[in-house]
Coordinates of C-alpha atoms in Angstrom, one line a residue:
X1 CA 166.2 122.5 -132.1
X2 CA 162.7 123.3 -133.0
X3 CA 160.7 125.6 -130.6
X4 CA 157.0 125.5 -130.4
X5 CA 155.7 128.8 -129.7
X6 CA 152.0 128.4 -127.9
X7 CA 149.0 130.4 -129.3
X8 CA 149.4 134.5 -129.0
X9 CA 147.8 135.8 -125.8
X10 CA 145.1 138.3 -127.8
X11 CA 142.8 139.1 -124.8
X12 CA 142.5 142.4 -124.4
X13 CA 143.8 144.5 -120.9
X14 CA 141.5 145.6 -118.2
X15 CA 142.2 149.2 -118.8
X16 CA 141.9 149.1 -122.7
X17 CA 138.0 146.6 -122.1
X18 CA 137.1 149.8 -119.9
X19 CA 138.1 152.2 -122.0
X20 CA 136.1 150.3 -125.1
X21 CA 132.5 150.2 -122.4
X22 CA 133.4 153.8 -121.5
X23 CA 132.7 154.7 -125.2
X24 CA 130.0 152.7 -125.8
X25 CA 128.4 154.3 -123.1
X26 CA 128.7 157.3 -124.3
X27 CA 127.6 157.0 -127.7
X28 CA 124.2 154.9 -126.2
X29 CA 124.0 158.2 -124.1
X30 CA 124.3 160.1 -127.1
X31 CA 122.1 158.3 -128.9
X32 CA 118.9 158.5 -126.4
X33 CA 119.8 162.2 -125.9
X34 CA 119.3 162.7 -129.8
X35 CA 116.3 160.6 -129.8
X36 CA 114.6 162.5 -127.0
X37 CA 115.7 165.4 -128.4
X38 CA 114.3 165.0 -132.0
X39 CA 111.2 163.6 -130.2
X40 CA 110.6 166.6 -128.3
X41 CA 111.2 169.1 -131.5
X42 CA 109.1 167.0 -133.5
X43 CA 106.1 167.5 -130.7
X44 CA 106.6 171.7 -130.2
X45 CA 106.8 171.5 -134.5
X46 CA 103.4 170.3 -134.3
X47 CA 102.1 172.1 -131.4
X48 CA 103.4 175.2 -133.1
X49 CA 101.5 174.2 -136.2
X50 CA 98.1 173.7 -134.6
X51 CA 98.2 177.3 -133.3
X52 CA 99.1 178.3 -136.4
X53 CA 95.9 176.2 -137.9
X54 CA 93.7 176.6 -134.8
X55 CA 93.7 180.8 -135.5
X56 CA 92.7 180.2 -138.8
X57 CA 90.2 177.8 -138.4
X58 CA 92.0 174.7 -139.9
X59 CA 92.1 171.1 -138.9
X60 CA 95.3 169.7 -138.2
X61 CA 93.9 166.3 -139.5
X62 CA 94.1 167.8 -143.3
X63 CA 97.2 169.9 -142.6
X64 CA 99.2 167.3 -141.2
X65 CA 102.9 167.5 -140.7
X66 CA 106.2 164.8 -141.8
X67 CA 108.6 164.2 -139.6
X68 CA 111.0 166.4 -141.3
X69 CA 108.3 168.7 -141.3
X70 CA 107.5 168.5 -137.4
X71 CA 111.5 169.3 -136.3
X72 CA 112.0 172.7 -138.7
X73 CA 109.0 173.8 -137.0
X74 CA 110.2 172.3 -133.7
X75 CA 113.9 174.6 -134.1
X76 CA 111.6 177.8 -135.7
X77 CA 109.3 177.4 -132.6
X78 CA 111.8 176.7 -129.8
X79 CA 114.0 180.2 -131.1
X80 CA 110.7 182.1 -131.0
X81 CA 109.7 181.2 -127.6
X82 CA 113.4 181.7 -126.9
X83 CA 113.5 185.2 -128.3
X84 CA 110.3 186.5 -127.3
X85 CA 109.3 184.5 -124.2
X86 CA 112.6 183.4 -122.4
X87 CA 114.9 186.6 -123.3
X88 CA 113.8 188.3 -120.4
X89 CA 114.5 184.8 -117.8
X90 CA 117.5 184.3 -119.0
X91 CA 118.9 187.8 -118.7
X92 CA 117.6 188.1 -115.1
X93 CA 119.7 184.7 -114.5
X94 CA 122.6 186.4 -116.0
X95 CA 123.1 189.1 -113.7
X96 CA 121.7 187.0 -111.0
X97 CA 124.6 184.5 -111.9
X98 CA 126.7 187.9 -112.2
X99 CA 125.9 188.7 -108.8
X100 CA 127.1 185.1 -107.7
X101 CA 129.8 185.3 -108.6
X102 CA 131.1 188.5 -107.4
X103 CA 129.9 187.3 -103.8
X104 CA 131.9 184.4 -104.3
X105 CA 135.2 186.3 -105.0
X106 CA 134.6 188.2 -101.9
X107 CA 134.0 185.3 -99.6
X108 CA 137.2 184.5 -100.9
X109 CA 139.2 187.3 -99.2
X110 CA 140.6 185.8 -96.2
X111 CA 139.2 188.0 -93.6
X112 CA 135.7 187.6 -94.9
X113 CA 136.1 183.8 -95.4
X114 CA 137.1 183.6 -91.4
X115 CA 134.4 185.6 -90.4
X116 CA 131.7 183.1 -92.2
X117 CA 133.4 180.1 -90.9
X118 CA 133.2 181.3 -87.2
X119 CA 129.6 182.4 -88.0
X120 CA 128.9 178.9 -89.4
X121 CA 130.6 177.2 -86.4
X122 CA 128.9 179.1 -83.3
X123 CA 125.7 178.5 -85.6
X124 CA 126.6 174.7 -85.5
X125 CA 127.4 174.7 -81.9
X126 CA 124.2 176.6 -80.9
X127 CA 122.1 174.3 -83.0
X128 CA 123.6 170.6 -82.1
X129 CA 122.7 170.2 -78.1
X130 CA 119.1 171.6 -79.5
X131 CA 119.0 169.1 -81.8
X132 CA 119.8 166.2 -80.1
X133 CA 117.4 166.5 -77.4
X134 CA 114.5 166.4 -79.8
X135 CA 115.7 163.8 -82.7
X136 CA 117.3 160.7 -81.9
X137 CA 118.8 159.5 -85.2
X138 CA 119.8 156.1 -85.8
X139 CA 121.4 153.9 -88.7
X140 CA 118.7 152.4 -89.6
X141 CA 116.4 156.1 -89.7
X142 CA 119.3 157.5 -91.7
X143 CA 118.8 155.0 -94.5
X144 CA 115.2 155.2 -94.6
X145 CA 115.4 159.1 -94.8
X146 CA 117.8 159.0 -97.7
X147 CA 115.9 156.3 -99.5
X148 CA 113.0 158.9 -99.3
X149 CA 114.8 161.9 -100.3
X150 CA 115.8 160.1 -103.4
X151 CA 112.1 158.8 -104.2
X152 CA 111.0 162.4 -103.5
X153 CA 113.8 164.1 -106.0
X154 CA 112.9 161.5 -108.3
X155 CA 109.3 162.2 -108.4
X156 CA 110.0 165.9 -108.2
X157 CA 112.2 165.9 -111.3
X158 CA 109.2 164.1 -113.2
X159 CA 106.5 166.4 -112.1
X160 CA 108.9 169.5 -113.3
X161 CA 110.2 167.7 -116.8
X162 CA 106.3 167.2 -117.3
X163 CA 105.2 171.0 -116.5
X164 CA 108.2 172.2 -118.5
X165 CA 107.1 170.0 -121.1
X166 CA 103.4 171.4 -121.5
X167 CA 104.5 175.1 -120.6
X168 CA 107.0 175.3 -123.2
X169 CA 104.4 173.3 -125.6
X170 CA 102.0 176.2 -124.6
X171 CA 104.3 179.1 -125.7
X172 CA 105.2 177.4 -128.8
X173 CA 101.4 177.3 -129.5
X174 CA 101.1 180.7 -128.6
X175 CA 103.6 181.7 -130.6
X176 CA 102.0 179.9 -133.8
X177 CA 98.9 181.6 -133.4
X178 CA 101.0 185.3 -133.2
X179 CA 102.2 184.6 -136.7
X180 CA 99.0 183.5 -138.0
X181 CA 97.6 186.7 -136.0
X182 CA 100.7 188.7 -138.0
X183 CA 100.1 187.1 -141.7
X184 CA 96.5 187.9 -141.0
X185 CA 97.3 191.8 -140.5
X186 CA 99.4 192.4 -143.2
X187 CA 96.7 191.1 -145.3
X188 CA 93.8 193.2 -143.9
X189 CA 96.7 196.4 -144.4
X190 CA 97.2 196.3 -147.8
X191 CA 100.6 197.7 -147.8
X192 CA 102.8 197.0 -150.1
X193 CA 105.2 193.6 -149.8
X194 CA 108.9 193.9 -149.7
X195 CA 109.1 190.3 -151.5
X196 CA 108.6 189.8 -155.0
X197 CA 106.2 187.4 -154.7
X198 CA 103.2 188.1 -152.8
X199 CA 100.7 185.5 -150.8
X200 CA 98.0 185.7 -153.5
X201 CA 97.8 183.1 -155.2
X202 CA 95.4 181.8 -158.0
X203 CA 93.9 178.4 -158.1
X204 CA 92.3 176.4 -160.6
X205 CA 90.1 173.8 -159.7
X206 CA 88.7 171.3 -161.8
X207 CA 84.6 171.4 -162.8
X208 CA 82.9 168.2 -164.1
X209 CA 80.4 171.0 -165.8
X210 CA 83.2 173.3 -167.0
X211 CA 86.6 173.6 -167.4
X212 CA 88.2 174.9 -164.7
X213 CA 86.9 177.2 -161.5
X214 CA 89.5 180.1 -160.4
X215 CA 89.7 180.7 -156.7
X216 CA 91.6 184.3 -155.7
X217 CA 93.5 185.0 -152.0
X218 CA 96.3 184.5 -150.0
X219 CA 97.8 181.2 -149.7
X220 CA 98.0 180.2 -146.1
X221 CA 98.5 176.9 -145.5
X222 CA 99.2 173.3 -147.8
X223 CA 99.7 170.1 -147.2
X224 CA 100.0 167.0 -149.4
X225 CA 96.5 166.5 -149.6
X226 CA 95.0 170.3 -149.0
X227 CA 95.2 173.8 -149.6
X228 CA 94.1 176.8 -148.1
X229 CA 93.2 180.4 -149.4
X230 CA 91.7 183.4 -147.4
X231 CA 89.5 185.8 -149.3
X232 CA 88.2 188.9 -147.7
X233 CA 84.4 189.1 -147.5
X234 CA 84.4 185.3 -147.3
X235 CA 87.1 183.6 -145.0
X236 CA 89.2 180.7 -145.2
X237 CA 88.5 178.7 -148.3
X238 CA 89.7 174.6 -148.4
X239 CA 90.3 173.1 -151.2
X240 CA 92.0 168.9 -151.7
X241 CA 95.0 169.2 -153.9
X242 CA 93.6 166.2 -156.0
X243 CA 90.9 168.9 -157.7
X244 CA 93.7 171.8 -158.2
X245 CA 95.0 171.4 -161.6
X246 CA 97.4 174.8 -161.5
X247 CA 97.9 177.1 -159.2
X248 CA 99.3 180.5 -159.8
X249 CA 101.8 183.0 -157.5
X250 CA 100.9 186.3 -157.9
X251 CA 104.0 188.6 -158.4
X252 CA 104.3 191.8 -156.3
X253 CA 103.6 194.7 -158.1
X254 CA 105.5 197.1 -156.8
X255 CA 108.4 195.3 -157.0
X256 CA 107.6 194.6 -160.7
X257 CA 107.2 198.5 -161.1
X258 CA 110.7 199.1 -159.4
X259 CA 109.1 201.0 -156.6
X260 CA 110.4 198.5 -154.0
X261 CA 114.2 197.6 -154.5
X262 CA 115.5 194.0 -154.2
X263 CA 118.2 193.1 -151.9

């Protein structure tokens, strides 16, 4: 006797369907975190790189970042604002949160504990007849109130994201400029450099008249399309990469001389 078997039953339980939009959740979340995240190093890169430029006198419209770029300097400025600008907060939320938590272990002990819940209860008990004989709430005022405290967290939590935005964006300007401010020192010093190649560096520029012009100073900034060298006596010198036909690194000469050791 021939049995006819009907078509498998291949849809998928309710648990295993929930499971599958539980993980697809996720990874969307994931996803926009990474986005917002690369977005947000991309925009502290470039801040960091216009304080950079801005102390030297540069336009960011010729030294213009990639994207790439834009979120190496992102990382580099978010850990210097971390180290030099947020150390101090976050160690003073460490011993405040240090400080928490040891309360909370002695709240714990049972004869404390029943000495803040009978605190907390005459406290109720005092404030509830005073209460209700100046509020009258009803259902209908509940909901309205809530609806309003939401609105008003919502609004809040804008405001702050946007002042932590531009704060942070500040410090990471800030903190562009303090290298600049640093590279700019060490030139002026003269000491020695413990690398083996120095930030002199020698250019050569094409000349319809002659052959070549050589420029002298310390690289400080490129980009695809321009280069910068500072000379003392005469400042920050610009030149467009399309008119450099070499350009030169000078070595250190100490190091050359063995006076400075390697690591």
């Amino acid at each position: 006797m021939e049995q006819k078997f009907g078509p498998e039953n291949t849809a998928t339980t309710p648990q295993s369907t929930k499971t599958k939009l539980d993980w697809k959740d996720y990874a969307s979340i994931l996803a926009l975190a990474i986005a917002l995240m690369t977005g947000l190093l991309s925009y502290y890169g470039r801040t960091y790189c216009d304080g950079y430029n801005s102390y030297w006198g540069l336009s960011e419209d010729m030294f213009s970042l990639s994207k790439e770029q834009s979120v190496i300097n992102g990382v580099i400025a978010y850990l210097l604002v971390f180290v030099n600008v947020l150390m101090d907060y976050v160690v003073t939320l460490f011993y405040l949160v240090t400080a928490l938590i040891l309360l909370a272990m002695v709240c714990c002990l049972r004869r404390v504990r029943q000495k803040l819940e009978k605190l907390a209860q005459m406290f109720v008990e005092w404030l509830k007849p005073k209460a209700s004989e100046h509020f009258h709430f009803s259902d209908t005022i509940e909901r309205i109130i809530n609806r309003l405290y939401l609105l008003i967290l919502t609004v809040a939590a804008s405001v702050l994201m946007v002042l932590v935005v531009a704060k942070t964006s500040q410090w990471a300007s800030e903190q562009g400029k303090a290298i600049a401010k640093q590279n700019y020192k060490e030139i002026l010093s003269g000491k020695p450099s413990t690398k083996p190649f120095t930030s002199r560096a020698t250019l050569l520029v094409t000349n319809p008249s002659k052959s070549f012009d050589t420029y002298s100073g310390h690289l400080i900034q490129t980009s695809a399309t321009h280069c910068a060298l500072y000379q003392k006596g005469r400042g920050v010198l610009i030149f467009p990469l399309a008119n450099i036909a070499r350009m030169e690194i000078a070595e250190n000469n100490a190091c050359a001389k063995g006076k400075i050791k390697l690591p």
